[in-house]
Coordinates of C-alpha atoms and ligand atoms in Angstrom, one line a residue:
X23 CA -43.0 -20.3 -3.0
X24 CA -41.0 -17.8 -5.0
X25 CA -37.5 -17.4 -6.7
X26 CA -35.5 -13.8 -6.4
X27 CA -32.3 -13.1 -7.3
X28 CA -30.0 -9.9 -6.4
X29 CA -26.5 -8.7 -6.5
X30 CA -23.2 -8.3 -5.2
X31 CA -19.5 -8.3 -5.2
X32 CA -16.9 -10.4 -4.0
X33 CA -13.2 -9.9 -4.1
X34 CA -10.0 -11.5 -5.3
X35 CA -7.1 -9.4 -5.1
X36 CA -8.1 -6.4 -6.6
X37 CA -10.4 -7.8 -8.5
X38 CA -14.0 -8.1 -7.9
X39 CA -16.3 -10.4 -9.9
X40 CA -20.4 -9.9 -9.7
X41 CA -22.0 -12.4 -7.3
X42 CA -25.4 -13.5 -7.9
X43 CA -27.1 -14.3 -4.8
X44 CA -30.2 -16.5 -5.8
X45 CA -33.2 -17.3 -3.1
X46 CA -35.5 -20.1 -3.5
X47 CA -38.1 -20.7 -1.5
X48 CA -39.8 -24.5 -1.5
X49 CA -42.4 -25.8 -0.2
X50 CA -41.1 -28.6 2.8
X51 CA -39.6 -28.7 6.5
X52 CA -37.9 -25.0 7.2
X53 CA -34.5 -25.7 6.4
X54 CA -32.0 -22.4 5.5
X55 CA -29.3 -23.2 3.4
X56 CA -26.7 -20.9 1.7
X57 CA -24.2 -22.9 -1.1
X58 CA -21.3 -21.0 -2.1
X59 CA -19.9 -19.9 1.0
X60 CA -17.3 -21.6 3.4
X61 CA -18.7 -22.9 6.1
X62 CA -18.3 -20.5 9.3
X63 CA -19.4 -18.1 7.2
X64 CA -22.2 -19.7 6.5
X65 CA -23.5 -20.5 9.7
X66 CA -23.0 -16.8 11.3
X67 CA -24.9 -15.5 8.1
X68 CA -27.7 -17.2 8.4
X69 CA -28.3 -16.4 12.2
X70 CA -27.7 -12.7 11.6
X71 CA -29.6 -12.6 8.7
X72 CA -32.8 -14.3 10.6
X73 CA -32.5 -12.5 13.6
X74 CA -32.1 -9.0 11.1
X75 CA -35.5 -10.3 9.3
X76 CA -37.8 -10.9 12.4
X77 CA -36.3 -7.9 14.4
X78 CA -37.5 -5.6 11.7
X79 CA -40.7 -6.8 11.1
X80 CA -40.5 -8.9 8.7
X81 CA -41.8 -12.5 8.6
X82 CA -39.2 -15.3 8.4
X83 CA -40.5 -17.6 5.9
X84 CA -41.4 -20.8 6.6
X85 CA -40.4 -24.0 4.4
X86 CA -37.5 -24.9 2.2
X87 CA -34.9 -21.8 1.5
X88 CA -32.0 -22.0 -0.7
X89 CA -29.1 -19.1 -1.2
X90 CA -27.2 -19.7 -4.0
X91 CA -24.1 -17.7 -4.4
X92 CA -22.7 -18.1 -7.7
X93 CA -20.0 -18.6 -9.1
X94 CA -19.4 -21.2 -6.6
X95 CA -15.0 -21.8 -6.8
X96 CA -15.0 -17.8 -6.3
X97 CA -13.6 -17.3 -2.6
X98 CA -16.4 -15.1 -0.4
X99 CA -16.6 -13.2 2.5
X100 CA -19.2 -13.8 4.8
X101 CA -20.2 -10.4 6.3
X102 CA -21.3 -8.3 2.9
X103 CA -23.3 -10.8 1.2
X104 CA -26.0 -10.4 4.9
X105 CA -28.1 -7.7 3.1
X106 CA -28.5 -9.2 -0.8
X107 CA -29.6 -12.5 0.9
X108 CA -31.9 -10.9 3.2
X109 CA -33.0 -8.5 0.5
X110 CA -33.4 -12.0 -1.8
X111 CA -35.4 -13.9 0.9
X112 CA -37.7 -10.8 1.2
X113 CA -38.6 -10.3 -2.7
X114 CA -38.3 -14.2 -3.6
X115 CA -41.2 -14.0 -0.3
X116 CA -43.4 -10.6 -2.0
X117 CA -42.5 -8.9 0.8
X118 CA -40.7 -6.4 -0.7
X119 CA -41.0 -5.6 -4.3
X120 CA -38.4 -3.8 -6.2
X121 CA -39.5 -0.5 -8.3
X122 CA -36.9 0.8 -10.8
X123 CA -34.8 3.4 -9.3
X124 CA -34.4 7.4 -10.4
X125 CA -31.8 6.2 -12.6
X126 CA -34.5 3.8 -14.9
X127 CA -33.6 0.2 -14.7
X128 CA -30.3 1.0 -13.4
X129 CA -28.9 -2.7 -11.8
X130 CA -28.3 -1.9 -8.4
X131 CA -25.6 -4.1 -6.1
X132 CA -25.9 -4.7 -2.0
X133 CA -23.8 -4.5 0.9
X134 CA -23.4 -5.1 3.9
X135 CA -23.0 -6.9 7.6
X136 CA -26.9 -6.8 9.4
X137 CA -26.6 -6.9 13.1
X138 CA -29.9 -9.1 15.0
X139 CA -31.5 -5.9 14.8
X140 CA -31.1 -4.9 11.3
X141 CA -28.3 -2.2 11.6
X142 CA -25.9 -2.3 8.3
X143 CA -22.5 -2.7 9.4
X144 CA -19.4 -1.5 7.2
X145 CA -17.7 -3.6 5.4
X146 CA -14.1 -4.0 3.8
X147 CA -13.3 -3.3 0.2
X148 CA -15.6 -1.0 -1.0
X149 CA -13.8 1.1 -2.7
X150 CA -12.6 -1.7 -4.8
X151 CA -16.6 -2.9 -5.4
X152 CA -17.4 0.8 -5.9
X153 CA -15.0 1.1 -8.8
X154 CA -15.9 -2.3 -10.4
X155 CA -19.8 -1.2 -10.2
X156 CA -19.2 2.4 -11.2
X157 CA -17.5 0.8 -15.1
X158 CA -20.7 -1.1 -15.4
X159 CA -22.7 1.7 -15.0
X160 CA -24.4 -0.2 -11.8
X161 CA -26.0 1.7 -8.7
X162 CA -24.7 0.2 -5.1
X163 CA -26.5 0.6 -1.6
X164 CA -23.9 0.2 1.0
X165 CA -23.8 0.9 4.4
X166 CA -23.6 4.2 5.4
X167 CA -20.2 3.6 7.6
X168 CA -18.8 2.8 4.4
X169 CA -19.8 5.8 1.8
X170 CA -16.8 7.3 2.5
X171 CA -14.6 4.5 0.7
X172 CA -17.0 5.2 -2.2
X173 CA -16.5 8.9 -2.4
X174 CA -13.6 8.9 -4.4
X175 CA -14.5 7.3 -7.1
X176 CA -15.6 8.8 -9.8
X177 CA -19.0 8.3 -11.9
X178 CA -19.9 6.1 -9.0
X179 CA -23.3 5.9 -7.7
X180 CA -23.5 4.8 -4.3
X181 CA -26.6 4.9 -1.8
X182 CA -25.5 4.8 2.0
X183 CA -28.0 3.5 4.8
X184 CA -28.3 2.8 8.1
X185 CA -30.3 -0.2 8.3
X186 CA -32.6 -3.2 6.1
X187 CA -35.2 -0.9 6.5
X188 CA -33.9 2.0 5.1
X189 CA -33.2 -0.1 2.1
X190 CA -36.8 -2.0 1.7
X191 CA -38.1 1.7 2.3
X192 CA -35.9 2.7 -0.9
X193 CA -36.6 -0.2 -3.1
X194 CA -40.1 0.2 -2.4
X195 CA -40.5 3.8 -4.0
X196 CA -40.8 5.5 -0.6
X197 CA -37.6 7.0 0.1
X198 CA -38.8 10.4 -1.6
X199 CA -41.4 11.1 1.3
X200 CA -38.5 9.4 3.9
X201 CA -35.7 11.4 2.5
X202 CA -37.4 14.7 3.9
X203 CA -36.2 13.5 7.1
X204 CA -32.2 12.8 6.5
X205 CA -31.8 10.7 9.8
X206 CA -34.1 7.5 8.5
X207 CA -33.3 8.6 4.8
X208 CA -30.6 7.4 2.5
X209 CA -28.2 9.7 2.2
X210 CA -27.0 10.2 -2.0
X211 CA -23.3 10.7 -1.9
X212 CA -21.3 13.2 -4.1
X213 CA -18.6 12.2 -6.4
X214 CA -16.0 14.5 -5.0
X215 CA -13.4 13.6 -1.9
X216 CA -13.4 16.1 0.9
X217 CA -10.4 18.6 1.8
X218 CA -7.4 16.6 3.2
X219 CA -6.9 17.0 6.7
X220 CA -3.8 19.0 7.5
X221 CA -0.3 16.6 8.9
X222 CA 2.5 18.6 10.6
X223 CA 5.0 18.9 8.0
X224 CA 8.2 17.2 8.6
X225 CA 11.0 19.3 6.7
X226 CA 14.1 18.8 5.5
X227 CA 15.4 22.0 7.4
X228 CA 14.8 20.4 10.9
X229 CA 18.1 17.7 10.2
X230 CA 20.8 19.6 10.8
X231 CA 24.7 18.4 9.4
X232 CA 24.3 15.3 7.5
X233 CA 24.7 16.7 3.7
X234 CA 25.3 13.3 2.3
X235 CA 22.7 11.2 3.9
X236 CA 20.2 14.4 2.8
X237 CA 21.5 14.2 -0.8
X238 CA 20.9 10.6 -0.8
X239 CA 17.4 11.6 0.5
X240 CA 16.9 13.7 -2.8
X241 CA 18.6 11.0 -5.3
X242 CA 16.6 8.0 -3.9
X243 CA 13.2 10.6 -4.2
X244 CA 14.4 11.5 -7.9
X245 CA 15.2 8.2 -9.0
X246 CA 12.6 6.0 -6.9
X247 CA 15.7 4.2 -5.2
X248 CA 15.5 2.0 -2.5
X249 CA 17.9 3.1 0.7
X250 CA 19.8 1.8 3.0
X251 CA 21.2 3.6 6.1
X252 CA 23.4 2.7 9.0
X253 CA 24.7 4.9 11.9
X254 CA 24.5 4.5 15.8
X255 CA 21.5 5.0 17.8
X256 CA 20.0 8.7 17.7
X257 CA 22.0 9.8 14.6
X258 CA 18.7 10.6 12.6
X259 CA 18.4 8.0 10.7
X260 CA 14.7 8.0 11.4
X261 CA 14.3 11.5 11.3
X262 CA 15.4 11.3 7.6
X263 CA 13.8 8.6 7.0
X264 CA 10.2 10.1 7.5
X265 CA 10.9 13.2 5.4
X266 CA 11.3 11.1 2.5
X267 CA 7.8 11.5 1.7
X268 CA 7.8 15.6 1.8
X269 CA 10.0 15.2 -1.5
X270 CA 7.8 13.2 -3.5
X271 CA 5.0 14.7 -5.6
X272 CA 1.4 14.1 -5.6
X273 CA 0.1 11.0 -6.4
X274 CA -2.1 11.3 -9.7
X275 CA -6.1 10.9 -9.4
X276 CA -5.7 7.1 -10.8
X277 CA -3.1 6.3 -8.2
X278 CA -4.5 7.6 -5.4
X279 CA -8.0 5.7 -6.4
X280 CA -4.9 2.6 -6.1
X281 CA -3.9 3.2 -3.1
X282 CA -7.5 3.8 -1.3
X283 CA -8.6 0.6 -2.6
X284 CA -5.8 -1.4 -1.5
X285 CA -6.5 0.1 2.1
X286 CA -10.0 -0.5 1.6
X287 CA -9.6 -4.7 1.0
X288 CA -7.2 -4.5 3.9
X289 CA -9.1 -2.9 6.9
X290 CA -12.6 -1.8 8.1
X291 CA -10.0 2.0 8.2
X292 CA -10.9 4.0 5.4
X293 CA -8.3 4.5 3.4
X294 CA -10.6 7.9 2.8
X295 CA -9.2 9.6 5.3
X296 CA -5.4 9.2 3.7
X297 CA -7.3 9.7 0.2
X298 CA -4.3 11.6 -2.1
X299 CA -1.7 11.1 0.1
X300 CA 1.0 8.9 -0.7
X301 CA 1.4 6.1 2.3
X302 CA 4.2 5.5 4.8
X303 CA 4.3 2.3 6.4
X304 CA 6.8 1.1 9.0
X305 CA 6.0 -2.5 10.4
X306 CA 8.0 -3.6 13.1
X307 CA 10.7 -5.8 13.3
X308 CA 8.3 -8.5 14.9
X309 CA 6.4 -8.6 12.0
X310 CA 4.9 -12.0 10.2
X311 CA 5.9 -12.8 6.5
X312 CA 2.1 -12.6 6.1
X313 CA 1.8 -9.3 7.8
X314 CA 4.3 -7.8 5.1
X315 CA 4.0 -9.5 2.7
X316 CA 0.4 -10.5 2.3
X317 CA -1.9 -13.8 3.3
X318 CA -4.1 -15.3 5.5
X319 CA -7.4 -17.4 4.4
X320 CA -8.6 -14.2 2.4
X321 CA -4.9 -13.7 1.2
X322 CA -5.5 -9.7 2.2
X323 CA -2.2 -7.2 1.0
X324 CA 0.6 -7.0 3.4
X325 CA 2.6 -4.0 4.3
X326 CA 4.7 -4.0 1.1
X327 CA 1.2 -3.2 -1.0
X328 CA -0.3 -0.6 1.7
X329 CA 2.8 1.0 0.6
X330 CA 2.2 0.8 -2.7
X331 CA 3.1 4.0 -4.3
X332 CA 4.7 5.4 -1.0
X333 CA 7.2 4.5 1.5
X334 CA 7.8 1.5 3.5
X335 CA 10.2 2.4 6.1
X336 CA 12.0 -1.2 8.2
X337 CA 14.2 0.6 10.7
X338 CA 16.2 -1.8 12.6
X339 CA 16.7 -4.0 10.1
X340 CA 18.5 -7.0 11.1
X341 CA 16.2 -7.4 13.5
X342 CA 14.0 -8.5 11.1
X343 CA 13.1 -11.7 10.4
X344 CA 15.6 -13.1 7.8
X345 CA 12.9 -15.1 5.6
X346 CA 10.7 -12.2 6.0
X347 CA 13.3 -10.0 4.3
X348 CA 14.1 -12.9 1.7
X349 CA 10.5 -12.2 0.6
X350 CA 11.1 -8.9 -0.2
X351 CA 13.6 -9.8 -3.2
X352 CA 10.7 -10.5 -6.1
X353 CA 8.1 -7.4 -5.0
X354 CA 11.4 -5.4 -4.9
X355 CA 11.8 -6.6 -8.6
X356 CA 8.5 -7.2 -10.1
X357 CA 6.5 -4.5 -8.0
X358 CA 4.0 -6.5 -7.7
X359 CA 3.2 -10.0 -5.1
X360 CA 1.4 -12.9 -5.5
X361 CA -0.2 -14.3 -2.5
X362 CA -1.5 -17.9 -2.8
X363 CA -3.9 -19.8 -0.5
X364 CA -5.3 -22.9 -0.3
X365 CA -8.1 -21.5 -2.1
X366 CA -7.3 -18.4 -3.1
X367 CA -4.8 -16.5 -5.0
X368 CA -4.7 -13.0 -5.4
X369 CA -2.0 -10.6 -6.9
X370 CA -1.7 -7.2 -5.2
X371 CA 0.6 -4.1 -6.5
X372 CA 3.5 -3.5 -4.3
X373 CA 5.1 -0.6 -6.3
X374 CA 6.8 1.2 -3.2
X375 CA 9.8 2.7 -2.0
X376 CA 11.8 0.8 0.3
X377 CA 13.8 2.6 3.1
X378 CA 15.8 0.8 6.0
X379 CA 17.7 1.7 8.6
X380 CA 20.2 -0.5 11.2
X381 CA 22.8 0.2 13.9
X382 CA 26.8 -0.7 12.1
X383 CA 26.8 -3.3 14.9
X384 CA 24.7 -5.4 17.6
X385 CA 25.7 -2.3 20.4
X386 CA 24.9 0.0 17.5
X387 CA 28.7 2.2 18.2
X388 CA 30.9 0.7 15.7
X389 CA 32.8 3.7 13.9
X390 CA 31.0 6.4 16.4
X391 CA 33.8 9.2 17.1
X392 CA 33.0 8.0 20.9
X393 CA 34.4 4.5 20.5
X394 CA 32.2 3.1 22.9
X395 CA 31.7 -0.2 20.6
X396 CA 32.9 -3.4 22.1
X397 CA 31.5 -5.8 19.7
X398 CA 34.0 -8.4 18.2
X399 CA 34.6 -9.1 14.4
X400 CA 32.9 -11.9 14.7
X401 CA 29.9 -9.9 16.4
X402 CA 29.8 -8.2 13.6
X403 CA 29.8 -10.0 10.8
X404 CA 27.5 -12.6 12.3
X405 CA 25.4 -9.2 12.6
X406 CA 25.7 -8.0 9.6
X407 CA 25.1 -11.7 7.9
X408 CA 21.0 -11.2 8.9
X409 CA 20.7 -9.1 6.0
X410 CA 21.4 -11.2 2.8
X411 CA 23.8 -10.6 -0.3
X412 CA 21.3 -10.7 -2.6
X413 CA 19.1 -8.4 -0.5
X414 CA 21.9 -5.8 -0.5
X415 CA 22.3 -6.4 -3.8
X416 CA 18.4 -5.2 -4.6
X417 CA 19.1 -1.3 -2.6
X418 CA 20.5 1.4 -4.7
X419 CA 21.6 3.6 -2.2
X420 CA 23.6 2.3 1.0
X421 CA 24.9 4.9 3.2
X422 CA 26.3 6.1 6.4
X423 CA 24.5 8.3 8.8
X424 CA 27.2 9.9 11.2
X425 CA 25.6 11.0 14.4
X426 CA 26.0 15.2 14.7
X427 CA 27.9 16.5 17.2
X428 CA 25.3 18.1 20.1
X429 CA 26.7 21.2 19.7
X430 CA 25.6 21.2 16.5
X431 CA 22.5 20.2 17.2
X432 CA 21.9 22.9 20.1
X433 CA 23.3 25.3 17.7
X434 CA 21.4 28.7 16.6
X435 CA 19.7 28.1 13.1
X436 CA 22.3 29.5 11.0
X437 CA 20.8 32.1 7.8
X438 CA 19.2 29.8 5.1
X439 CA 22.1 28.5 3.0
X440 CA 23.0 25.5 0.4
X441 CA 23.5 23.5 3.1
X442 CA 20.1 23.5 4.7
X443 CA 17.6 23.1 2.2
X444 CA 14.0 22.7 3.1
X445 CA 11.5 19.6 2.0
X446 CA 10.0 22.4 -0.5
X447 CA 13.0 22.9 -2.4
X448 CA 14.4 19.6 -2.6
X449 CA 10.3 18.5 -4.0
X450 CA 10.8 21.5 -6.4
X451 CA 14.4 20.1 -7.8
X452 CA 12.6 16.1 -7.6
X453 CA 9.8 16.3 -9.1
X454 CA 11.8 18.5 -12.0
X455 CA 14.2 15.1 -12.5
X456 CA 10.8 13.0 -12.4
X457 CA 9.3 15.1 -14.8
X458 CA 12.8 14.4 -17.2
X459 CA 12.9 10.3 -16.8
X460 CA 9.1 10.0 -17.5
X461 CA 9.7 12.3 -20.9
X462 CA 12.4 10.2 -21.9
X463 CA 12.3 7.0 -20.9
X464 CA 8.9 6.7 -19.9
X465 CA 9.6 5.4 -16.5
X466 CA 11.7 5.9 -13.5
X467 CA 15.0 4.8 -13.6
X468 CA 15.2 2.5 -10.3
X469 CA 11.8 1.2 -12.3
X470 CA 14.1 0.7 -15.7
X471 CA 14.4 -2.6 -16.8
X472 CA 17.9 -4.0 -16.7
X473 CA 17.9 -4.6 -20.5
X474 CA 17.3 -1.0 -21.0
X475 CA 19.4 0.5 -18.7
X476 CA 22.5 -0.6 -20.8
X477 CA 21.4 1.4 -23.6
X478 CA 19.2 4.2 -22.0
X479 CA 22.2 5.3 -19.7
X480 CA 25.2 6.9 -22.0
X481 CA 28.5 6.8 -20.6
X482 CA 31.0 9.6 -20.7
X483 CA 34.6 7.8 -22.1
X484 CA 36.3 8.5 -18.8
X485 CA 32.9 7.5 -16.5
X486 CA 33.0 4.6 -18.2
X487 CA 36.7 3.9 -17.1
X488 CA 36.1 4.8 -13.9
X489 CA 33.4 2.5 -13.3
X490 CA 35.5 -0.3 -14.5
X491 CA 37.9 0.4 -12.5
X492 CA 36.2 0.7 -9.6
X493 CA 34.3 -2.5 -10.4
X494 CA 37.4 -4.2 -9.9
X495 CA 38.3 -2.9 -7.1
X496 CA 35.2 -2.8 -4.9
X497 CA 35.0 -6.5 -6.5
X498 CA 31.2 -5.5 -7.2
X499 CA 28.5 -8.1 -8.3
X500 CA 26.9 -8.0 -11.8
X501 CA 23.6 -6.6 -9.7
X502 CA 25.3 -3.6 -8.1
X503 CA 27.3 -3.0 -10.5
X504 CA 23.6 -1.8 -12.6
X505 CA 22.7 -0.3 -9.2
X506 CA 25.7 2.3 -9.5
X507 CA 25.1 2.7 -12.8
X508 CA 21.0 3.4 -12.3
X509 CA 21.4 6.1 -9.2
X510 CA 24.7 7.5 -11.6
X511 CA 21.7 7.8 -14.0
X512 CA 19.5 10.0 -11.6
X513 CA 22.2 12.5 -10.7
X514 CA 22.9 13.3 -14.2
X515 CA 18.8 13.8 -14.5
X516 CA 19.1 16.1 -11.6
X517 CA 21.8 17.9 -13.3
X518 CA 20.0 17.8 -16.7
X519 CA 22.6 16.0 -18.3
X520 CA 22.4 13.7 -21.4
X521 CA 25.7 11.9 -20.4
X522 CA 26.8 10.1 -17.4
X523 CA 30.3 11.7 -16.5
X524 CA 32.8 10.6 -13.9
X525 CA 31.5 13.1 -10.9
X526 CA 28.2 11.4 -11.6
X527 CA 29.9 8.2 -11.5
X528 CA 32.1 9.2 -8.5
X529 CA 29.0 10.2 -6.3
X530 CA 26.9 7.5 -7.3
X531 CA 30.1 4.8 -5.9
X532 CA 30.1 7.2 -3.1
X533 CA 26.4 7.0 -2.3
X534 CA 27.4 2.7 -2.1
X535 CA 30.5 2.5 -0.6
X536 CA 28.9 0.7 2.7
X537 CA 28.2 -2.6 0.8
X538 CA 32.1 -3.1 0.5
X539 CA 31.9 -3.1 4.0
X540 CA 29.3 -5.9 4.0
X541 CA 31.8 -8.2 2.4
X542 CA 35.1 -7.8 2.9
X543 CA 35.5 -9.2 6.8
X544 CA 34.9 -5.9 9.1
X545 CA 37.3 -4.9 11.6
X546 CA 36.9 -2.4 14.4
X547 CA 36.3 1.3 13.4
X548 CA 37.8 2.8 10.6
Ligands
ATP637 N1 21.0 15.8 12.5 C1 20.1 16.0 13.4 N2 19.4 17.2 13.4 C2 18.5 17.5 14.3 N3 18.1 16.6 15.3 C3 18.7 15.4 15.3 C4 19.7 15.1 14.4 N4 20.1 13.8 14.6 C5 19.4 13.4 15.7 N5 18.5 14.3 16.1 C6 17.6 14.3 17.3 O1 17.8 13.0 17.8 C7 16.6 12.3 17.9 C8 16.8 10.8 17.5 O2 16.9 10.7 16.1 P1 16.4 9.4 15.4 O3 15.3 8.7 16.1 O4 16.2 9.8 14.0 O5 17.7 8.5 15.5 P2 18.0 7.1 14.8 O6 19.2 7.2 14.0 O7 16.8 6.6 14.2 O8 18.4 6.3 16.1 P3 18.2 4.7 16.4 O9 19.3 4.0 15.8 O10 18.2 4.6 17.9 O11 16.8 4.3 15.9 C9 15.7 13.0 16.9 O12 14.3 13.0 17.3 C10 16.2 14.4 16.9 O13 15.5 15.1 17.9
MG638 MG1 15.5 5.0 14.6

């Protein structure tokens, strides 16, 4: 006979709401029953959770028990709620009774997966739960696997152990004589990340030739523009593609406390060992809409918000899955997803930095200097046709990638010039232009909204000519026609200029000229 309640943390989107977990014990038949978790769940809980009690010494009381999890209509995960409702059966039975912690009365939160024998297992999203507890000023005790994802944040007070008896041990007021002896003890975490682990740097340097598609590399960095190229195979495209990230700055303590926790709800893989570290992901073309863009039951983020303030790189393109790509078009706009379930919907961010790469044609040759391409215009528009209009319409910067000629390659490094700036440089000249768009407008410009950039972007007389003009000509839709005018916007930034002039203009057309190429009906090479 007893009643015991303790708590936890469940998790919608990035969002996580206090769970009560309440144990009743009656008198009656032995029956175990847990309300407020789907079903499968259920079941594998309450094995786990009985095997956990008995192996460790416990009794497993006999009679009526009831585990409440409340609120009810809030979606849960089975594995984390284990150690409140074996902690629950264990007070609401006087076996273990609680003494206030070091901290006074401080409410304390569980977690954690028991194996039969009373092991905690790590869990996903605490990084997430960590954060939530740490505003209200509660203590958690996680499992010790998982006091890395609670390192980084800050004013958090986390307890990591190894099994349900560590715990009852702490709870019970004997952890200070236990402690002396770290291996059975819990271990109290400090507030403080560790040192990043070193990546080989990818520079800018190593790409020899291409000075436009590096430029492009800079502007798109600059302005947070999303890139498109295309060039045959081995051209570099990937190569480029990766050293996008050298350019951008750091990510700031509050987005890098983002990012972790959005790796955290996605997989048992830390995001603690990227902590600070802005991601790149780069799904395959094979990938499920749910993989990239989000779902399953527990609606988890998709690629687009592990990218979340980095890079999300789709090389080969076309290959992708056309309604996959479709979905890109309102997280490329709102920078942020909605993922809805049967039961559940969560939102996730999805602020990142789309790059993509593709061959000019199905054999990948069209326009190479070798004309090797055999591909008919039909070929190649019904290639080109995978990527949608209004997809197009949604990437700043569409270029071409020229492949270098070997001997260029094989060439001696020639004395450090304009032409082959390193990754440190071009961070140097981006995160100068950064520094400018945030003063003045606050933002980014490929994060301006449309009904700003009219009046935030100030046209020179004869830019604003030219842009007509070219409009015209280029027959360019209302959407790209702000695209131009946005990355136009980002080189006068880099330049430090007030007003958009032609050259600005004339580069920033430049920097697009492949979508015409999109449209009008291709023929064979140029
Ligand atoms: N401009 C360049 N400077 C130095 N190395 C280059 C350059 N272009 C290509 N390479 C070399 O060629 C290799 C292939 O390049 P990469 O994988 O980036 O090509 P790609 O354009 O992505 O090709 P694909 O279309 O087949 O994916 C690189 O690993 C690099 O060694
Ligand atoms: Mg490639």
């Amino acid at each position: 006979m007893g009643i015991a309640a303790t708590y936890c943390r469940g998790q919608l989107g990035l969002t996580a709401p206090l769970v009560q977990v309440e144990v009743n014990l009656g008198a009656g038949l032995p029956v175990f029953s847990i309300v407020g978790l789907p079903a499968t769940a259920v079941k594998e809980s309450k094995e786990r959770v009985r095997a956990a009690l008995t192996n460790s010494g416990f009794e497993f009381p006999a009679g009526r028990i009831t585990v409440n999890l409340a609120p009810a209509d809030l979606p849960k995960e089975g594995g984390r709620f284990d150690l409140p409702i074996a902690l629950g059966i264990l007070m609401a039975s006087r076996q273990v009774l609680e003494v206030p912690g070091a901290g006074g009365s401080l409410p304390r939160e569980f977690y954690g997966e028991l194996s039969l024998s009373g092991e905690l297992l790590p869990v996903r999203g605490l990084t997430l739960a960590a954060a939530h507890a740490a505003q209200e000023g509660h203590e958690i005790i996680v499992p010790l696997a998982n006091v890395r994802d609670t390192r980084i944040v800050r004013h958090g007070r986390t307890l990591g152990a190894r099994s349900l008896l560590d715990v009852c041990a702490h709870l019970r007021g004997e952890d200070r004589r236990r402690r002396l002896t770290r291996a059975s003890g819990l271990a109290r975490v400090s507030a403080a990340p560790r040192g990043l682990p070193v990546l080989p740097a990818l520079d800018l340097a190593d790409v020899r030739g291409q000075q436009l598609p590096k430029r492009a590399l800079v502007i798109a960095a600059a302005g947070f523009h999303s890139l498109l190229m295309s060039g045959p195979p081995g051209s570099g495209k990937t190569m480029l593609a990766q050293r996008l990230l050298g350019l951008l700055p750091p990510l700031a303590p509050a987005e890098a406390l983002e990012v972790a926790t959005i790796a955290s709800v996605s997989s048992l893989e830390s995001g603690a060992n990227g902590y600070g570290r802005r991601p790149f992901r780069a799904p395959h073309h094979t990938a499920s809409a749910n993989a990239i863009v989000g779902g399953g039951p527990q609606a988890r983020p998709g690629e687009i918000s592990l990218a979340h303030r980095g890079v999300l790189f789709l090389d080969e393109l076309p290959e992708f899955d056309r309604r996959v790509l479709e979905t890109l078009r309102e997280p490329l706009e709102n920078r942020t997803v909605v993922i809805s379930r049967a039961r559940v919907q969560a939102q996730y961010p999805a602020a990142f930095q789309l790059v993509a790469a593709m061959n000019p044609c199905a054999c990948g040759y069209l326009g190479d200097s070798s004309g090797k391409c055999r591909c008919t215009p039909a070929q190649i528009e019904t290639y080109r046709a995978r990527i949608s209009g209004p997809l197009l319409d949604r990437i700043d910067l569409l270029i071409e990638v020229p492949r270098v000629p070997v001997t260029d390659i094989a060439a001696p490094v020639a004395a450090p010039s304009a032409a082959s700036i390193t990754s440190a440089e071009a961070a140097r000249v981006v995160a100068r232009a950064r520094q400018r768009q945030l003063a003045l407008r606050g933002c980014l410009n490929g994060e301006l909204p449309q009904s700003q950039l009219q009046s935030r972007a100030r046209l020179a007389p004869e830019a604003s000519r030219l842009l007509e003009q070219v409009f015209e000509r280029l027959g360019l839709t209302a959407r790209s026609y702000h695209r131009v005018l946005r990355v136009a916007l980002t080189i006068a930034d880099l330049e430090e200029s007030d007003v958009i002039g032609s050259a600005h203009v004339a580069e920033a057309v430049q920097l697009r000229r492949v979508a015409a190429s999109f449209r009008s009906a291709p023929g064979p090479a140029p």
